[in-house]
PDB file of C-alpha atoms in Angstrom:
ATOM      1  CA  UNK M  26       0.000   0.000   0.000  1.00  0.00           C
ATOM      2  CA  UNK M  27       1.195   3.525  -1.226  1.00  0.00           C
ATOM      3  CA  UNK M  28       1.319   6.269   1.790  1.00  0.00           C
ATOM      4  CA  UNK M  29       2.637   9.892   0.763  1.00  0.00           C
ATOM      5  CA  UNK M  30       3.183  12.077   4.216  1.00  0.00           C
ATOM      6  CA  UNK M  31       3.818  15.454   3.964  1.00  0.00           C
ATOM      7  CA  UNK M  32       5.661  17.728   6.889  1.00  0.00           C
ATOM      8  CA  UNK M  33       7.006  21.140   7.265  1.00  0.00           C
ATOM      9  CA  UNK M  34       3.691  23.458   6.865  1.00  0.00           C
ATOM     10  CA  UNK M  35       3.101  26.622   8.811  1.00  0.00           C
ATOM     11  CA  UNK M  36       3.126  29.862   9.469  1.00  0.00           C
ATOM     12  CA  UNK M  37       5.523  32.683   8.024  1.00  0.00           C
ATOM     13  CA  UNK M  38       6.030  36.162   7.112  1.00  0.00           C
ATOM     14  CA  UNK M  39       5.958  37.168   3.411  1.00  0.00           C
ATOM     15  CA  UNK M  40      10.173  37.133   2.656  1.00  0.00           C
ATOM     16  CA  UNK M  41      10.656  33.997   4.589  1.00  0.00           C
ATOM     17  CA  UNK M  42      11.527  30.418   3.626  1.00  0.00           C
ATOM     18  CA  UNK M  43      10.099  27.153   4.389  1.00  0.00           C
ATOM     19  CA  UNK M  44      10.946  23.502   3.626  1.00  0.00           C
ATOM     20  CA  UNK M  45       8.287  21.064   2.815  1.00  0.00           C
ATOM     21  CA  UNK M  46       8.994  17.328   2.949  1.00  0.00           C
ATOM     22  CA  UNK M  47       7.183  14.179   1.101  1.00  0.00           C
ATOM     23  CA  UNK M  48       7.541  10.717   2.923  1.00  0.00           C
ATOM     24  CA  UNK M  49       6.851   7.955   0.724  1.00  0.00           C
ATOM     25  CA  UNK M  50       6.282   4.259   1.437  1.00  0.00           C
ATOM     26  CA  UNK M  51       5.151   1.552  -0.872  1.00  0.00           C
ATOM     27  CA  UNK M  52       6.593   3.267  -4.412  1.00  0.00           C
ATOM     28  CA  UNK M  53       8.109   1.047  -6.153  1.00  0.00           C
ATOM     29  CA  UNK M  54      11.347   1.602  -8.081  1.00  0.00           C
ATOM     30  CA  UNK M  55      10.936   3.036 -11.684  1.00  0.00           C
ATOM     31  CA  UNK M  56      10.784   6.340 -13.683  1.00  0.00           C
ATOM     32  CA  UNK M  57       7.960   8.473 -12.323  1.00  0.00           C
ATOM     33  CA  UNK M  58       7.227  11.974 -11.628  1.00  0.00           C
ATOM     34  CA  UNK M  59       7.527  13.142  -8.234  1.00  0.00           C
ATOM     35  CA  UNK M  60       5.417  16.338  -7.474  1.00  0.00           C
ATOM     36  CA  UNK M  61       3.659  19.074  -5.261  1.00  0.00           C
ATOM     37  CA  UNK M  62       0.454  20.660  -5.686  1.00  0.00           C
ATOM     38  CA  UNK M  63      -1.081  23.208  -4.062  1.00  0.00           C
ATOM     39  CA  UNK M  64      -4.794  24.648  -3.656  1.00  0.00           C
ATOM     40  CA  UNK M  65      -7.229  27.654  -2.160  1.00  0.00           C
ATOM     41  CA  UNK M  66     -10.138  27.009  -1.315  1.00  0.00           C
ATOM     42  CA  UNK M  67     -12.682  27.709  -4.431  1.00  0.00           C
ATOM     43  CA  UNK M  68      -9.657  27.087  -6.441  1.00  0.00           C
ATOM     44  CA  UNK M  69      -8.509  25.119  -8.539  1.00  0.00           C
ATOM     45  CA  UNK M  70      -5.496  22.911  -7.807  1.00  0.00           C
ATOM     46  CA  UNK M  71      -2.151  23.819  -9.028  1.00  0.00           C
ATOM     47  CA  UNK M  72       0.917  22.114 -10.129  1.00  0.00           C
ATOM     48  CA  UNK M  73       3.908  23.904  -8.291  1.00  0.00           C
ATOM     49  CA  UNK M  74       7.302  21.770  -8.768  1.00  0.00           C
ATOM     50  CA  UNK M  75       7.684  18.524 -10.288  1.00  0.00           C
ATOM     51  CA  UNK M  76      10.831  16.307 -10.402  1.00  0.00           C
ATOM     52  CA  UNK M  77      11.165  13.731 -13.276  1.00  0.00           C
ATOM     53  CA  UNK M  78      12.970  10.557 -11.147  1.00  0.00           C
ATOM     54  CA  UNK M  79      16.337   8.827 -12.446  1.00  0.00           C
ATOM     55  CA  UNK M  80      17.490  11.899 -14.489  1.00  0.00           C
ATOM     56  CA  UNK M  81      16.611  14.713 -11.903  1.00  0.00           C
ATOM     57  CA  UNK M  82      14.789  16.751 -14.098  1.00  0.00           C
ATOM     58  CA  UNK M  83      12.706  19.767 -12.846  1.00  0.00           C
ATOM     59  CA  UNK M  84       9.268  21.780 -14.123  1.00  0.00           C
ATOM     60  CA  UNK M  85       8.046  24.720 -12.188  1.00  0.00           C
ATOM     61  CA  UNK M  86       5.321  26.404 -12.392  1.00  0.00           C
ATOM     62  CA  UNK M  87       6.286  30.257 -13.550  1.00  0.00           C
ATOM     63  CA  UNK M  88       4.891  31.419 -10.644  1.00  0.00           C
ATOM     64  CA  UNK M  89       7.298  29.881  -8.479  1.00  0.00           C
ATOM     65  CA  UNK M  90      10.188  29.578 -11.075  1.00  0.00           C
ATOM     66  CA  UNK M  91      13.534  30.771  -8.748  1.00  0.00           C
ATOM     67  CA  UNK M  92      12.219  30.625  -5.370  1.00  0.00           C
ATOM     68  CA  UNK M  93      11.332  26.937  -4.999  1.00  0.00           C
ATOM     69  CA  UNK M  94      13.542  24.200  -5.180  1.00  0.00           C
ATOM     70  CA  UNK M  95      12.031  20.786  -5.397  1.00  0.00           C
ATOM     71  CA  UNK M  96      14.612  17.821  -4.501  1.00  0.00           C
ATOM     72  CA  UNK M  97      15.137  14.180  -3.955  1.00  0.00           C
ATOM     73  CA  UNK M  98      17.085  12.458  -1.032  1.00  0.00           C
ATOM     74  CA  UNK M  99      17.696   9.116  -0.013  1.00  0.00           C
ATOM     75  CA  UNK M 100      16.579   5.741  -1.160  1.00  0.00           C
ATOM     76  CA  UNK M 101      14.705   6.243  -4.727  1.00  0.00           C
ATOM     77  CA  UNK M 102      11.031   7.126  -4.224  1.00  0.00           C
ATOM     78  CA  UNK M 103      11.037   7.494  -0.535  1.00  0.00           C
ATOM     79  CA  UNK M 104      11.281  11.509   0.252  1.00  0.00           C
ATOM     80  CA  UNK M 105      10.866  14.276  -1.971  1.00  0.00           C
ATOM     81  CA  UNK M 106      11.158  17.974  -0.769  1.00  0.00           C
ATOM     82  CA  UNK M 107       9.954  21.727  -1.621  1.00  0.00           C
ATOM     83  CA  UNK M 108      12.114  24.488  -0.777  1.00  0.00           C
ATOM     84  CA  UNK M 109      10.671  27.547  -0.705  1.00  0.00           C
ATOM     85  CA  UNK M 110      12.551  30.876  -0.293  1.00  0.00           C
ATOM     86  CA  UNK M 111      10.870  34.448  -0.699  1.00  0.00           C
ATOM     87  CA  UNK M 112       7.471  33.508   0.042  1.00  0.00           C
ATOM     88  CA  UNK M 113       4.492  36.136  -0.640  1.00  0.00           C
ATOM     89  CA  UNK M 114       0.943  36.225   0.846  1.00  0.00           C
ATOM     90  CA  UNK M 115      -0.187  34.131  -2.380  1.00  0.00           C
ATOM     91  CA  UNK M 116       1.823  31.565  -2.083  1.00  0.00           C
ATOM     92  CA  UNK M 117      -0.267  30.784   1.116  1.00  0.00           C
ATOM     93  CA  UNK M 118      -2.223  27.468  -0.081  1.00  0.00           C
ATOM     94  CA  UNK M 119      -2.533  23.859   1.371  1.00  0.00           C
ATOM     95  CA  UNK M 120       0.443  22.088  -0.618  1.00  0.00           C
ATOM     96  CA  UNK M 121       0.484  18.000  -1.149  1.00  0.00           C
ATOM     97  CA  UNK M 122       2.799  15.771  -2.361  1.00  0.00           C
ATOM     98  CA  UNK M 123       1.474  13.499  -5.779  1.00  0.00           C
ATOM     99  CA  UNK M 124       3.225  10.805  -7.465  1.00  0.00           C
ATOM    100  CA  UNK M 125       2.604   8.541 -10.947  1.00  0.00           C
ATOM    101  CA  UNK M 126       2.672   5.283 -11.432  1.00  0.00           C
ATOM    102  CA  UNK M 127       6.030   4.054 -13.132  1.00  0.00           C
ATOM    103  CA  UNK M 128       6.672   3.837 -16.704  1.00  0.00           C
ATOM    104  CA  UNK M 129       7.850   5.411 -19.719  1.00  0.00           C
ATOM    105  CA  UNK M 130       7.560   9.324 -18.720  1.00  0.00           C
ATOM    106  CA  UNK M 131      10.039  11.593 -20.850  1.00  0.00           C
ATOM    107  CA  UNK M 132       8.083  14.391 -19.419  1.00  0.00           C
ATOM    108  CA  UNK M 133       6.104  15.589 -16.343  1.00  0.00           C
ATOM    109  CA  UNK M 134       2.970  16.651 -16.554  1.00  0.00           C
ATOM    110  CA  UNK M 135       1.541  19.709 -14.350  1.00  0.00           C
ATOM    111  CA  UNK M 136      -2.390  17.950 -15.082  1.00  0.00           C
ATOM    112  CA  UNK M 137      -3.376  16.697 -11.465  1.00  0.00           C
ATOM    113  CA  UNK M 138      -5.354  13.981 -12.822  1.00  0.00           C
ATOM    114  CA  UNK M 139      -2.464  12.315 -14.167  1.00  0.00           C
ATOM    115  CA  UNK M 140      -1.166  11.354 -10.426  1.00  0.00           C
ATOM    116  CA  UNK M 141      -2.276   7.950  -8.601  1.00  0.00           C
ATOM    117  CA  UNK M 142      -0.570   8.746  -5.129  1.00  0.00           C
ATOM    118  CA  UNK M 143      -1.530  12.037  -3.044  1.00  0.00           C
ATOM    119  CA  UNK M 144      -0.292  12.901   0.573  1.00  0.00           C
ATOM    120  CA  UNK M 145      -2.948  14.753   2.874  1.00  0.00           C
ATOM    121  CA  UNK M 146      -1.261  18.113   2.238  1.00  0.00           C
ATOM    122  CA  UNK M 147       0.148  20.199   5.066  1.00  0.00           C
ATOM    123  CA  UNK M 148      -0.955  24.160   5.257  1.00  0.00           C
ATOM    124  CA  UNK M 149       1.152  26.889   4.610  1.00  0.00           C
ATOM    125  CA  UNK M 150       0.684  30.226   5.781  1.00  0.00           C
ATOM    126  CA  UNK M 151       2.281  33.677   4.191  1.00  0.00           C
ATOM    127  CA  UNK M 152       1.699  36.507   5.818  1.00  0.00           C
ATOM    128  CA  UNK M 153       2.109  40.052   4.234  1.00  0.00           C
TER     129      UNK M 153
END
């Protein structure tokens, strides 16, 4: 059984950083896209920063293009992270971790729909 777990939500002022982590358990090994989302309420759900596994690639989503930094470490499939630096009031959103199923990806896709595996999401907070 798949479980994604997310960690490092909260509260910060708009200029600050945070680092959001993705525990995963049950992923097999195999290329997949690693990724986090984000949503507002009466929103839609966005793709923020996606990670392409076995060659490293990253996607960002412009509005987040050279503040976040999403990452790998450790054993393959097993804990993703978000790094976010220079944080504004709209970046305040509930963000979870996604992942695919394995196979032949040669790119990520930002389309929610596309990912099997979702973490609960952990609440972040930007305050102006």
């Amino acid at each position: 059984q798949v479980q994604l777990v997310e960690s490092g939500g909260g509260s910060v002022q708009a200029g600050g950083s945070l680092k959001l982590s993705c525990t995963a358990s049950g992923l097999t090994s195999g290329n997949r896209c690693l990724a986090w989302f984000r949503q507002v309420p009466g929103k839609a759900r966005e793709g923020v920063a996606l990670i392409r596994t076995g060659v490293g690639r990253t996607y960002y989503a412009d509005s987040v293009k050279g503040r976040f930094t999403i990452s790998q470490e450790g054993a393959e499939n097993t804990l993703w992270l978000l790094q976010m630096n220079s944080l504004k009031p709209e970046d305040t959103a509930m963000y979870s971790c996604a992942a695919t199923s394995s196979g032949g990806w040669t790119n990520c896709p930002f389309t929610s729909d596309l990912y099997n595996y979702w973490g609960r999401g952990t609440q972040v907070t930007v305050s102006s």
